[in-house]
Coordinates of C-alpha atoms in Angstrom, one line a residue:
L1 CA -0.2 0.2 -0.1
L2 CA 2.7 2.4 0.6
A3 CA 3.2 2.5 -3.8
F4 CA 0.1 5.0 -2.9
G5 CA 1.7 6.9 -0.1
E6 CA 2.4 6.8 3.6
A7 CA -1.3 8.1 4.2
Y8 CA -3.1 5.6 2.5
A9 CA -1.1 2.6 3.9
R10 CA -1.3 3.8 7.7
H11 CA -5.3 4.3 6.9
G12 CA -6.0 1.5 4.2
V13 CA -4.1 -1.3 6.1
T14 CA -6.7 -2.1 8.4
C15 CA -9.2 -2.4 5.9
L16 CA -7.1 -4.9 3.6
R17 CA -6.8 -7.4 6.7
L18 CA -10.7 -7.2 7.3
L19 CA -11.2 -7.9 3.4
A20 CA -8.6 -10.7 3.7
L21 CA -10.3 -12.1 6.8
S22 CA -13.5 -11.9 4.5
T23 CA -12.9 -14.0 2.6
I24 CA -12.5 -17.3 4.6
P25 CA -16.5 -17.3 5.6
N26 CA -17.0 -16.2 1.2
V27 CA -16.3 -19.4 0.6
V28 CA -18.9 -20.6 1.9
V29 CA -20.9 -18.2 0.5
M30 CA -19.3 -19.5 -3.1
L31 CA -19.7 -23.0 -2.2
G32 CA -23.9 -22.0 -1.5
I33 CA -23.9 -20.2 -4.8
S34 CA -22.3 -23.7 -6.7
V35 CA -24.8 -26.0 -4.6
A36 CA -27.8 -23.8 -6.3
R37 CA -26.6 -23.7 -9.6
I38 CA -26.0 -27.3 -9.0
H39 CA -29.9 -27.9 -8.2
H40 CA -30.3 -25.4 -11.2
D41 CA -31.8 -22.9 -8.7
G42 CA -31.5 -19.8 -10.8
R43 CA -33.5 -17.7 -7.9
L44 CA -30.4 -18.9 -5.1
A45 CA -28.1 -18.3 -7.1
L46 CA -29.2 -14.8 -7.7
I47 CA -30.2 -14.3 -3.5
I48 CA -27.2 -14.8 -2.2
P49 CA -24.7 -12.8 -3.4
G50 CA -27.3 -9.8 -3.9
T51 CA -28.0 -10.3 -0.1
A52 CA -24.1 -9.9 0.2
C53 CA -23.9 -7.4 -1.7
A54 CA -26.6 -5.4 -0.2
M55 CA -25.1 -6.3 3.7
T56 CA -22.0 -5.3 2.9
I57 CA -23.0 -1.7 1.0
G58 CA -25.8 -0.9 3.7
L59 CA -23.7 -1.7 6.6
S60 CA -20.6 0.5 4.8
L61 CA -23.0 3.4 4.5
V62 CA -23.8 3.3 8.5
L63 CA -19.7 2.0 9.4
L64 CA -18.2 4.9 7.0
P65 CA -19.0 8.2 8.6
R66 CA -17.9 6.3 12.0
V67 CA -14.9 4.1 11.6
G68 CA -13.7 5.2 8.8
I69 CA -12.4 2.9 5.7
A70 CA -11.7 0.4 7.8
G71 CA -15.7 0.3 8.2
V72 CA -16.0 -1.3 5.0
G73 CA -13.7 -3.4 5.9
W74 CA -15.8 -4.8 8.9
A75 CA -19.0 -4.6 7.0
S76 CA -17.5 -7.0 4.7
L77 CA -17.0 -9.4 7.0
V78 CA -20.2 -9.0 8.8
A79 CA -21.7 -9.6 6.1
Q80 CA -20.2 -12.7 4.4
S81 CA -20.1 -14.1 7.7
A82 CA -23.7 -13.8 8.3
V83 CA -24.6 -15.5 4.4
A84 CA -22.4 -18.4 5.4
L85 CA -24.3 -19.0 8.5
W86 CA -27.5 -18.5 6.7
L87 CA -26.1 -20.9 4.3
L88 CA -24.6 -23.4 6.5
A89 CA -28.0 -23.5 8.7
G90 CA -30.2 -23.4 5.5
V91 CA -29.1 -24.9 1.7
L92 CA -25.5 -26.3 3.1
R93 CA -27.0 -28.4 6.0
P94 CA -27.2 -31.4 4.1
V95 CA -23.8 -31.0 2.5
F96 CA -22.2 -31.1 5.6
F97 CA -24.4 -32.7 8.2
S98 CA -26.0 -35.7 6.0
Q99 CA -26.2 -38.8 7.2
A100 CA -23.7 -41.4 5.4

């Protein structure tokens, strides 16, 4: 981040760390989209990323004025985690908790 200036690096490092951390629940979100596509459920394949996007934008609008640019990282982490938990409790439950 120093390539863009010291102030950018100082303020952006927390956001970048949070965005990197949000890739962990994003794996579950992508798996949910893939399962929906395999089941030919286009509606769910659209709802999943739409929900994550709407939550991220909404939380960013709330957190950005209060926390700064790190608020966008927090918004992404919270949104991805919430959607991942929703998917694990619903759509992906048979994938992970099936009786073999």
